[in-house]
Structure formats: C-alpha cells, structure tokens
C-alpha cells in the first residue's frame, strides 16, 4: 500500500462544534411515508424469484432501526430456474426490433418521472439517504434510459470495415448480445446501480438475472416492476435475493457476462472465477478519491465543492472524496470556509428536502466509520468538525467529519472509509500534489479546483483515476453519460456509460466476404510472380495513403 507524506497544517484548528440539527418533518421514529403501503411492499416482494415456502429475511429502516420489509430468500435452485427462464426469454427479446425496445425504455423513463415520489420514499426508507441525494438517482436513471433508448441503434448497427483487399473484400462488424447477464448491485445507490447497469444490457438484447443487496432490494424490485409496466416481457429481467455465500456460485456459473459493483476484495474473487469460465466481467470497486485545491482556486466555490464531494449519501458513494490536498498558501482560508460550511449542514431524518446529511445504511458501516475516526484520533489526528455518532437522531447517524494531522500509521490514511469522513493535507508544489493524489492503488475518481480551466484540466490529465472533474466533485463526469465511467488499478475493470457501457454486453463478429481474388495466386501464376505483385501493390497502397 502506497503512503502519503503531507506537510503539517499551518492553520490553527477551529473550535469543534456539532453540526446543526434540524427537527425532521417526519420524526425519525415515526411512520413510513404513505406511499410505502403494505400492499406495495408485498407486491414488490412477490417479484423475487423464490419458492412459495422460501425462508424469509427482514430488513430494517436505517432512520429508526425498525423492521421495514419481509422478503423471500432465493436458493441456488431458484437461481438456476431464473437463468433457465431467462435463456428462453432472451431469444425472443433479442429478436424484437430495437425500435420496440426503445419504446419500452422511453415509457419506463416517463413512468419513472411520474412516479418518482414512490422511488424517493423507498430509497430513503431503505438506505437512509436524504431526499436530495435520492433525487439524483432518479435524474441519473432518467438520463440513462433516454440515452440508451436513443443511441443503442447507433452503437449496435452493422458497421462496414475496411477489407483486407480494397474493393475485393467486403467486411462487416456485427454485434450480438452476450446472452444472459448477471448484475450484482450494491446498497449505497439502490436505483442508479440496479437499473442503470440493467438498462444497457437489456437494450443490447440480453436478459438479466440480478442480485440487488438485500438491504435495498425494494428499490431495485420497484424499478423492475416499473419496467414490466412499461412493457418489458416476462423473464427478460429477474431478481433473486440472498447472500453471496449461498447464491453467488450459480449467479456466476450460469452467466454469460458479469457486472459487479462492490468491494475490491469481492471484485478480485469474481474476476478470478470469471477468468476460469472465460467470460467477461465489468467491475466497479473501491476508491480512496482525492481532491486537489490549487493556489488559484476560488476558495468559496472550492469549499462548497468539498462539501458536495465528501458528504453526499453520508459519504457512502464510491466516487466521493476522502482525501483533500490544499495548496499551503491558501490552506488556512480554505479550511476555515470548509469547516464553517460543514458545521452548518443539517443532519437528520425527513421525507422531504429539508435535510443535508442523512443516515448511514447499516450497523457495519457505522462500526467502520467509528473505528477509523477513533483510531486516527487516538494516534494524533485533529478533529476539525464532527467526529462522533449521533444516536440521539437515530441508530446510524454520524456527523460530517473533517480531520487534520492524519499520518500513514492511521487506518483511514490508505483504506476506504465509505462514510462522511475526509482528511485534509497540505502541499507545496503541483507536482507534490499530483504525487500524493496518485499514491494509492485505487483510481476511481478525482477532483481538481482551479481558477484557470486549462490549468485544472492539465493537472487532471496527470491523475491516475478513471474520471476526473475540474471545479466539480463527481457529478460532471458521472453525468456526462456519453463518456465512459470506471476505475483504474484496484478500483476495477471495464466501464459503464457511453459506447463502452453497452458494447461490453455484446459479442463482436466480423463477417468478411472475399470477391473475385484473394491472397493466393490465380491459376497459371507462379508463387514468385505473385509475391512480386503483392509486394508492389503494398508499396503503391502506402504511397497513395491507404490505411
């Protein structure tokens, strides 16, 4: 693991005060929103592929710790049956014209926007995030649906390629669906990660068998239910629920392609097993993302950007920032501005837009965040803001936390925290900042702030990260859906979005039709004469600029 060596802070640490707490509109231990009726939850649970007498699992609401949903658990046999149905359904689905698939996806787009309050309520109830953060998932999936509905035909159409012999070789590249794709999606962005990866696979003509994380399965099942309402045929997209230790094997063994979002450790195992089966895999894994504030940055805007970069969804975002590198000459001003903004954030639970920072999602995440911060403080880190859990608000709340004086012997120095925690470091030169930002095996996302756009882009190009945002946290690159998104190094393999995001779900086939004459000599022409002719032809082609 690479280490970072930051210069000591030059500013006096501000007085630590807790973030602002706003009484939520809906009390943390109050009832669920009216839209989340028992009938809705029961209907969504019925979408799980499981036997009628299946074992059950109960999920809890992060805001309150109270029971939320009772879901059936799929067995390995259920997974096998789902794939058997998917293989039958996929053949018919692939034969449907792209124009028909486009209609279904655009109808899904409209239904999503019309029924977004249900999705927002579900995401908040299952994940504990704020309504503001949940809304971004709705926006993301609307953009993704529209993009692939209207661009799939362009990416998937037969393409003429240059033939081996000009005019005599007719060469075409075709794209065929992989077959049945396995999608394993996480709990932190339950709509974006569940629907977003399935949409591209479906538009490419595949069927999908998906395992969403159990904690946020209702949101994923809601998107499946909505897609069926939009006209998706039965069996083309199915969902199973269960632990990876139980159903992970058949999910991989039956797959023609694997799409996984999760931890680096799990991603390594999937990559290994996919390699054994000689199937492709796309893996978006962990990150320890860096933000660089250059000496010419607008400090007020950079401080606003840091808040947006570090604390969305309580920091439970793969592309959020956990390391902040600030030019020594502007460090004091930046720290003052960033800390002040962080302390003004409203933390709490409400099913409206009044809250800035919501809850962590599960107890294990709270344990990790607490352990990382406590370890850092015990070893000498300075708490500039936050630094503690808030059980008075609910079982899984933790204050937005800013740390200084973090050293390589502290766990959070190199390891992903995945919570509302960021460490601030200083640097003296741009080269040092780039070296510090790159001193990690991860390479998912980064952020650069500068008053000179060209300078910011030049620094961005030197960072080891799949996406880099200039004067933005992560939304600019993520929202640029025509461009690829994914990680380098320990942050994964493959890309979502753009051409890569749909072509990875296809098999490329080259069909070459040779006409009149090929590379072998015609009758009555000696090999020597033919070799002389070919050599001369190659020289002519080069001379006239043929590629």
XYZ file of C-alpha atoms in Angstrom:
547
model
C 0.000 0.000 0.000
C 1.439 3.337 -1.023
C 1.771 6.008 1.631
C 1.336 9.757 1.543
C 3.582 12.352 3.201
C 1.774 15.604 3.803
C 3.221 18.772 5.217
C 1.960 19.788 8.658
C -1.057 22.078 8.815
C -0.318 25.759 9.030
C -3.688 26.986 10.273
C -4.895 26.914 13.851
C -7.601 24.251 14.115
C -11.028 25.814 14.553
C -13.117 25.152 17.629
C -15.100 21.942 17.193
C -18.872 22.384 17.334
C -21.533 19.872 16.335
C -23.391 20.221 13.033
C -26.765 21.909 13.033
C -29.608 19.517 13.793
C -32.974 20.377 12.269
C -36.047 18.609 13.645
C -37.214 16.375 10.790
C -40.596 16.883 9.201
C -41.302 13.195 9.688
C -39.908 12.111 13.040
C -37.118 9.554 12.777
C -39.153 7.031 14.720
C -42.436 7.926 13.100
C -44.383 6.034 10.421
C -43.169 5.361 6.917
C -44.405 7.634 4.114
C -47.957 6.961 2.968
C -46.760 5.697 -0.416
C -44.979 2.734 1.189
C -48.083 0.707 1.859
C -48.021 -2.940 2.921
C -49.641 -3.746 -0.420
C -46.793 -2.102 -2.347
C -44.117 -3.848 -0.305
C -45.906 -7.189 -0.717
C -46.234 -6.676 -4.479
C -42.529 -5.903 -4.816
C -41.522 -8.839 -2.643
C -43.537 -11.096 -4.951
C -41.155 -10.138 -7.778
C -38.315 -12.066 -6.093
C -37.597 -15.408 -7.742
C -38.147 -17.772 -4.817
C -40.271 -20.762 -3.863
C -43.630 -20.158 -2.144
C -42.291 -21.697 1.060
C -38.960 -19.856 0.907
C -37.156 -18.721 4.017
C -37.640 -15.037 4.791
C -35.359 -12.162 5.699
C -36.434 -8.928 7.402
C -34.738 -5.638 6.592
C -34.635 -2.636 8.915
C -35.127 1.078 8.230
C -31.830 2.930 8.874
C -33.601 6.032 10.213
C -35.241 4.078 13.015
C -33.840 0.556 13.219
C -37.401 -0.734 12.987
C -38.485 -3.558 10.615
C -39.161 -2.428 7.073
C -39.670 -5.355 4.688
C -40.109 -9.125 4.864
C -38.535 -10.665 1.747
C -38.279 -14.224 0.447
C -34.786 -15.694 0.142
C -33.748 -17.352 -3.122
C -31.946 -20.688 -3.158
C -29.317 -21.887 -5.655
C -32.089 -23.887 -7.336
C -34.151 -20.690 -7.686
C -31.198 -19.009 -9.391
C -30.827 -21.917 -11.813
C -34.536 -21.719 -12.640
C -34.279 -17.965 -13.212
C -31.479 -18.492 -15.717
C -33.421 -21.248 -17.467
C -36.361 -18.887 -17.949
C -34.036 -16.055 -18.933
C -32.429 -18.099 -21.717
C -35.822 -18.780 -23.259
C -36.977 -15.187 -22.870
C -33.704 -13.758 -24.204
C -34.083 -15.394 -27.614
C -37.434 -13.715 -28.167
C -36.218 -10.429 -26.677
C -33.164 -10.310 -28.958
C -35.449 -10.846 -31.959
C -37.568 -7.812 -31.061
C -36.621 -4.772 -33.195
C -34.558 -2.136 -31.440
C -37.327 0.341 -32.127
C -39.627 -1.704 -29.874
C -37.028 -1.908 -27.096
C -36.618 1.854 -27.420
C -40.364 2.391 -26.925
C -40.332 0.327 -23.737
C -37.356 2.194 -22.317
C -38.803 5.627 -23.101
C -42.084 4.559 -21.481
C -40.074 3.486 -18.429
C -38.451 6.942 -18.456
C -41.850 8.643 -18.332
C -43.211 6.340 -15.630
C -40.089 6.927 -13.529
C -40.557 10.678 -13.577
C -44.292 10.447 -12.982
C -43.913 8.063 -10.029
C -40.683 9.418 -8.601
C -42.128 10.058 -5.138
C -42.512 6.299 -4.617
C -38.880 5.781 -5.596
C -37.685 8.618 -3.358
C -39.613 7.270 -0.382
C -38.268 3.764 -0.961
C -34.661 4.898 -1.249
C -34.884 6.981 1.891
C -36.633 4.239 3.850
C -34.152 1.521 2.812
C -30.911 3.480 2.554
C -31.298 6.377 4.988
C -30.118 8.996 2.492
C -31.639 12.438 2.136
C -34.324 13.196 -0.420
C -31.888 15.463 -2.256
C -29.468 12.581 -2.742
C -32.267 10.194 -3.700
C -33.499 12.635 -6.358
C -30.117 12.477 -8.093
C -30.674 8.754 -8.619
C -33.998 9.395 -10.318
C -32.353 12.009 -12.540
C -29.486 9.619 -13.298
C -31.769 6.778 -14.413
C -33.939 9.105 -16.472
C -30.812 10.287 -18.319
C -29.528 6.716 -18.722
C -32.866 5.469 -20.062
C -33.169 8.241 -22.593
C -29.540 7.961 -23.675
C -29.522 4.242 -24.408
C -33.033 4.295 -25.877
C -31.933 6.867 -28.430
C -28.342 5.760 -29.029
C -28.443 1.957 -28.894
C -29.234 1.638 -32.602
C -26.178 3.737 -33.462
C -23.894 1.573 -31.327
C -25.337 -1.794 -32.317
C -25.901 -1.373 -36.060
C -23.757 -3.365 -38.522
C -20.645 -1.386 -39.433
C -18.671 -1.597 -42.634
C -14.947 -2.070 -42.002
C -12.040 -1.800 -44.394
C -11.491 -5.092 -46.123
C -8.222 -6.949 -46.477
C -8.035 -6.110 -50.183
C -9.524 -2.780 -51.290
C -12.722 -3.228 -53.337
C -12.445 -7.012 -53.235
C -13.092 -7.713 -49.547
C -16.493 -6.741 -48.138
C -16.101 -6.679 -44.319
C -18.834 -6.042 -41.759
C -18.719 -5.877 -37.957
C -21.847 -7.252 -36.271
C -22.863 -7.032 -32.622
C -24.675 -9.902 -30.909
C -25.967 -9.924 -27.311
C -23.920 -11.927 -24.821
C -26.995 -13.875 -23.715
C -27.862 -13.717 -20.014
C -26.033 -11.117 -17.920
C -25.640 -11.308 -14.150
C -25.829 -7.935 -12.393
C -24.841 -7.713 -8.721
C -25.716 -4.264 -7.388
C -24.913 -2.589 -4.026
C -26.956 -0.879 -1.346
C -25.490 2.620 -1.489
C -27.168 3.781 -4.732
C -30.026 1.291 -4.999
C -31.768 2.763 -8.053
C -28.770 4.005 -10.050
C -26.744 0.836 -9.629
C -29.647 -1.587 -10.030
C -31.442 -0.075 -13.023
C -28.512 1.705 -14.681
C -26.472 -1.404 -15.419
C -29.505 -3.466 -16.397
C -30.778 -0.880 -18.891
C -27.754 -1.069 -21.181
C -27.674 -4.879 -21.030
C -31.371 -5.074 -21.899
C -31.089 -2.615 -24.784
C -28.270 -4.742 -26.225
C -30.694 -7.684 -26.405
C -29.647 -9.571 -23.294
C -31.699 -10.985 -20.472
C -30.639 -10.058 -16.937
C -30.627 -12.015 -13.691
C -29.844 -9.609 -10.881
C -28.967 -9.842 -7.209
C -29.501 -6.478 -5.528
C -28.254 -6.057 -1.990
C -30.934 -7.338 0.368
C -30.994 -4.115 2.414
C -32.156 -2.043 -0.558
C -33.883 -4.740 -2.610
C -37.261 -2.976 -2.591
C -35.908 -0.088 -4.675
C -34.405 -2.477 -7.228
C -37.622 -4.505 -7.333
C -39.577 -1.270 -7.811
C -37.537 -0.463 -10.926
C -38.175 -3.992 -12.232
C -41.895 -3.621 -11.537
C -41.938 -0.290 -13.381
C -40.105 -1.785 -16.371
C -42.748 -4.512 -16.624
C -45.433 -1.835 -16.517
C -43.601 -0.161 -19.404
C -43.955 -3.355 -21.452
C -40.869 -5.498 -20.759
C -41.745 -9.157 -21.440
C -41.736 -11.636 -18.570
C -38.470 -13.443 -17.867
C -36.191 -10.884 -19.527
C -35.230 -9.208 -16.229
C -35.455 -11.178 -12.992
C -34.214 -10.646 -9.442
C -33.039 -13.015 -6.735
C -32.335 -12.274 -3.078
C -29.734 -13.916 -0.859
C -26.220 -13.954 0.479
C -23.340 -14.225 -1.935
C -22.080 -17.228 0.001
C -25.312 -19.043 -0.887
C -26.241 -17.954 -4.418
C -23.052 -16.298 -5.680
C -21.873 -19.557 -7.235
C -24.861 -20.159 -9.528
C -25.032 -16.452 -10.398
C -21.532 -16.722 -11.848
C -21.729 -20.281 -13.150
C -24.792 -19.522 -15.292
C -23.732 -16.078 -16.509
C -22.548 -15.149 -19.977
C -21.231 -11.863 -18.555
C -20.834 -10.454 -15.035
C -21.493 -6.862 -13.950
C -20.481 -6.228 -10.341
C -20.332 -3.122 -8.159
C -18.871 -3.580 -4.690
C -15.689 -4.077 -2.731
C -12.271 -4.631 -4.248
C -11.851 -7.898 -2.320
C -15.085 -9.335 -3.729
C -14.240 -7.990 -7.183
C -10.934 -9.868 -7.206
C -12.726 -13.142 -6.473
C -15.272 -12.512 -9.217
C -12.542 -11.603 -11.721
C -10.697 -14.819 -10.869
C -13.788 -17.003 -11.206
C -14.931 -15.255 -14.390
C -11.484 -15.855 -15.827
C -11.786 -19.567 -15.051
C -15.020 -19.630 -17.051
C -13.611 -17.408 -19.810
C -16.477 -14.921 -19.553
C -16.171 -11.171 -19.412
C -16.661 -9.088 -16.301
C -17.055 -5.379 -15.573
C -16.175 -4.419 -12.014
C -16.600 -1.057 -10.309
C -14.821 -1.414 -6.981
C -13.497 0.709 -4.124
C -11.853 4.097 -4.107
C -9.842 6.482 -1.950
C -10.596 9.524 -4.039
C -8.591 12.733 -3.909
C -9.482 16.380 -4.390
C -6.766 18.937 -5.186
C -7.305 22.636 -4.468
C -4.793 24.666 -6.480
C -3.459 28.006 -5.255
C -5.527 29.953 -7.800
C -8.849 28.310 -6.894
C -11.900 30.329 -5.890
C -11.842 29.359 -2.202
C -15.548 29.889 -1.551
C -16.539 27.754 -4.534
C -13.941 25.122 -3.654
C -15.298 24.916 -0.103
C -18.820 24.457 -1.450
C -17.453 21.837 -3.812
C -15.727 19.991 -0.985
C -18.999 19.713 0.933
C -20.695 18.315 -2.175
C -17.749 15.986 -2.765
C -17.409 14.490 0.719
C -20.821 14.151 2.302
C -23.489 13.053 -0.226
C -25.374 9.963 0.921
C -23.440 10.285 4.189
C -20.222 9.660 2.268
C -21.424 6.237 1.098
C -20.563 6.883 -2.525
C -17.797 5.173 -4.482
C -16.788 8.435 -6.172
C -16.953 10.673 -3.086
C -13.804 12.409 -1.811
C -11.923 11.109 1.240
C -8.569 12.926 0.739
C -8.239 16.693 0.314
C -4.937 18.258 -0.807
C -4.804 22.044 -0.471
C -2.038 24.392 -1.575
C -0.176 25.572 1.513
C -0.629 29.226 0.556
C -4.459 29.000 0.677
C -4.878 26.237 3.243
C -5.941 28.424 6.179
C -8.634 30.228 4.183
C -9.920 27.009 2.651
C -10.062 25.131 5.964
C -11.965 27.964 7.629
C -14.505 28.082 4.794
C -14.900 24.295 4.507
C -15.232 23.701 8.241
C -17.759 26.515 8.608
C -19.924 25.068 5.839
C -19.680 21.547 7.228
C -20.823 22.677 10.655
C -23.902 24.329 9.121
C -25.082 21.119 7.472
C -28.457 19.892 8.683
C -28.251 16.266 9.777
C -31.356 14.235 10.485
C -34.236 12.210 9.027
C -37.046 13.647 6.943
C -39.014 12.542 3.903
C -38.686 15.992 2.343
C -35.907 18.265 1.079
C -35.063 19.940 4.393
C -32.034 17.801 5.358
C -28.449 17.976 4.072
C -26.963 14.764 5.542
C -28.867 11.601 6.311
C -28.062 8.322 7.985
C -25.548 5.594 7.341
C -27.242 2.489 5.979
C -26.199 -0.435 8.147
C -24.531 -1.094 11.513
C -21.352 -2.476 9.931
C -20.814 0.831 8.141
C -21.248 2.747 11.384
C -18.709 0.446 13.050
C -16.200 1.064 10.242
C -16.604 4.849 10.327
C -16.357 4.945 14.110
C -13.312 2.670 14.180
C -11.474 4.704 11.519
C -12.086 8.032 13.241
C -11.329 6.711 16.739
C -8.102 5.101 15.516
C -6.999 8.341 13.848
C -7.784 10.466 16.901
C -6.016 8.033 19.240
C -2.902 8.316 17.063
C -2.878 12.108 16.977
C -5.319 13.296 14.314
C -7.079 16.599 14.935
C -10.870 16.762 14.608
C -11.841 19.981 12.828
C -15.546 19.162 12.614
C -17.807 16.289 13.616
C -16.106 13.160 14.860
C -18.879 11.273 16.597
C -22.050 9.251 16.162
C -25.450 10.795 16.879
C -27.656 8.122 18.477
C -29.995 10.885 19.614
C -31.082 11.241 15.987
C -31.293 7.555 15.148
C -29.223 4.379 15.386
C -26.920 5.003 12.410
C -26.270 8.744 12.220
C -22.695 10.063 12.181
C -21.626 13.678 11.952
C -19.840 15.014 8.851
C -16.221 14.787 9.962
C -13.074 16.651 8.900
C -9.669 15.517 10.155
C -6.201 17.062 10.008
C -2.764 15.724 11.035
C -3.555 12.301 9.543
C -0.457 10.111 9.219
C 0.321 6.867 7.375
C 0.015 4.755 10.534
C -3.705 5.574 10.777
C -6.133 3.128 9.183
C -8.090 5.726 7.235
C -4.932 7.149 5.673
C -4.915 4.460 2.989
C -8.122 2.470 3.495
C -11.534 3.437 2.165
C -13.850 4.591 4.966
C -17.048 4.914 2.909
C -18.621 7.381 5.272
C -18.862 11.136 5.979
C -15.154 11.490 6.788
C -12.412 13.416 4.959
C -8.755 14.137 5.769
C -7.066 17.426 4.831
C -3.395 17.633 3.804
C -1.153 20.452 2.573
C 1.248 20.529 -0.360
C 3.908 22.957 -1.617
C 4.022 22.257 -5.372
C 1.658 20.924 -8.008
C 3.994 18.003 -8.662
C 3.817 17.094 -4.977
C 0.008 17.312 -5.002
C -0.210 15.008 -8.007
C 2.214 12.534 -6.451
C 0.222 12.480 -3.197
C -3.094 12.053 -5.000
C -1.656 9.190 -7.055
C -0.042 7.456 -4.062
C -2.775 4.833 -3.807
C -3.558 1.557 -5.566
C -7.053 2.891 -6.247
C -8.019 5.038 -9.224
C -11.744 5.688 -9.434
C -12.467 9.419 -9.248
C -10.693 12.702 -8.526
C -11.453 16.417 -8.384
C -9.311 19.472 -9.229
C -10.171 23.087 -8.388
C -8.556 25.995 -10.201
C -9.394 29.482 -11.402
C -7.770 28.576 -14.733
C -9.710 25.860 -16.562
C -6.811 24.901 -18.821
C -4.515 24.540 -15.818
C -7.096 22.449 -13.989
C -7.514 20.133 -16.985
C -3.750 19.755 -17.323
C -3.490 18.633 -13.701
C -6.497 16.349 -14.159
C -4.809 14.568 -17.072
C -1.904 13.610 -14.791
C -4.079 11.936 -12.160
C -4.440 8.153 -12.023
C -8.239 7.968 -11.992
C -10.902 6.807 -14.420
C -12.846 10.062 -14.033
C -11.523 13.477 -13.018
C -13.717 16.532 -12.504
C -12.483 20.123 -12.770
C -14.288 22.581 -10.490
C -16.814 19.866 -9.643
C -16.884 16.897 -7.301
C -18.117 13.926 -9.341
C -21.421 14.814 -10.991
C -19.863 16.379 -14.104
C -18.053 13.207 -15.154
C -20.768 10.831 -13.952
C -23.488 12.858 -15.662
C -21.543 13.025 -18.940
C -23.155 9.743 -19.900
C -21.767 9.828 -23.443
C -18.283 9.327 -21.920
C -17.017 6.150 -20.187
C -17.010 5.862 -16.390
C -14.971 3.349 -14.383
C -11.844 2.754 -12.362
C -8.141 2.122 -12.777
C -5.993 -0.128 -10.605
C -7.765 -1.569 -7.567
C -10.878 0.408 -8.471
C -11.896 -2.097 -11.102
C -12.145 -3.202 -14.708
C -14.426 -2.156 -17.541
C -16.584 0.913 -17.996
C -20.217 1.905 -17.797
C -21.823 4.720 -19.821
C -21.202 5.692 -23.419
C -20.336 3.191 -26.120
C -18.340 1.049 -23.666
C -21.362 0.756 -21.390
C -23.441 -1.090 -23.983
C -20.850 -2.715 -26.252
C -19.399 -4.666 -23.304
C -22.681 -6.595 -23.240
C -22.179 -7.733 -26.841
C -20.045 -10.152 -28.811
C -18.317 -8.634 -31.839
C -18.442 -10.704 -35.002
C -16.573 -9.994 -38.222
C -18.111 -11.206 -41.486
C -15.725 -10.874 -44.442
C -16.869 -11.689 -47.968
C -13.982 -12.133 -50.410
C -14.819 -11.440 -54.048
C -13.001 -12.355 -57.285
C -9.488 -12.746 -55.910
C -7.894 -13.381 -52.530
C -4.316 -13.646 -51.297
C -3.486 -16.916 -53.059
C -2.102 -16.700 -56.606
C -4.520 -17.214 -59.504
C -4.136 -20.238 -61.722
C -1.109 -20.201 -64.018
C 0.700 -17.518 -61.982
C 3.753 -18.739 -60.114
C 4.182 -18.035 -56.378
C 7.299 -15.978 -57.167
C 5.445 -13.760 -59.644
C 2.539 -13.411 -57.220
C 4.870 -12.411 -54.387
C 6.396 -9.718 -56.586
C 2.941 -8.427 -57.494
C 1.764 -8.318 -53.854
C 4.933 -6.533 -52.766
C 4.448 -3.901 -55.420
C 0.767 -3.492 -54.525
C 1.608 -2.909 -50.864
C 4.120 -0.216 -51.815
C 1.561 1.524 -54.020
C -1.074 1.449 -51.270
C 1.376 3.090 -48.872
C 2.363 5.698 -51.419
C -1.228 6.749 -52.103
C -2.043 6.975 -48.399
C -4.292 3.960 -47.992
C -4.507 2.940 -44.342
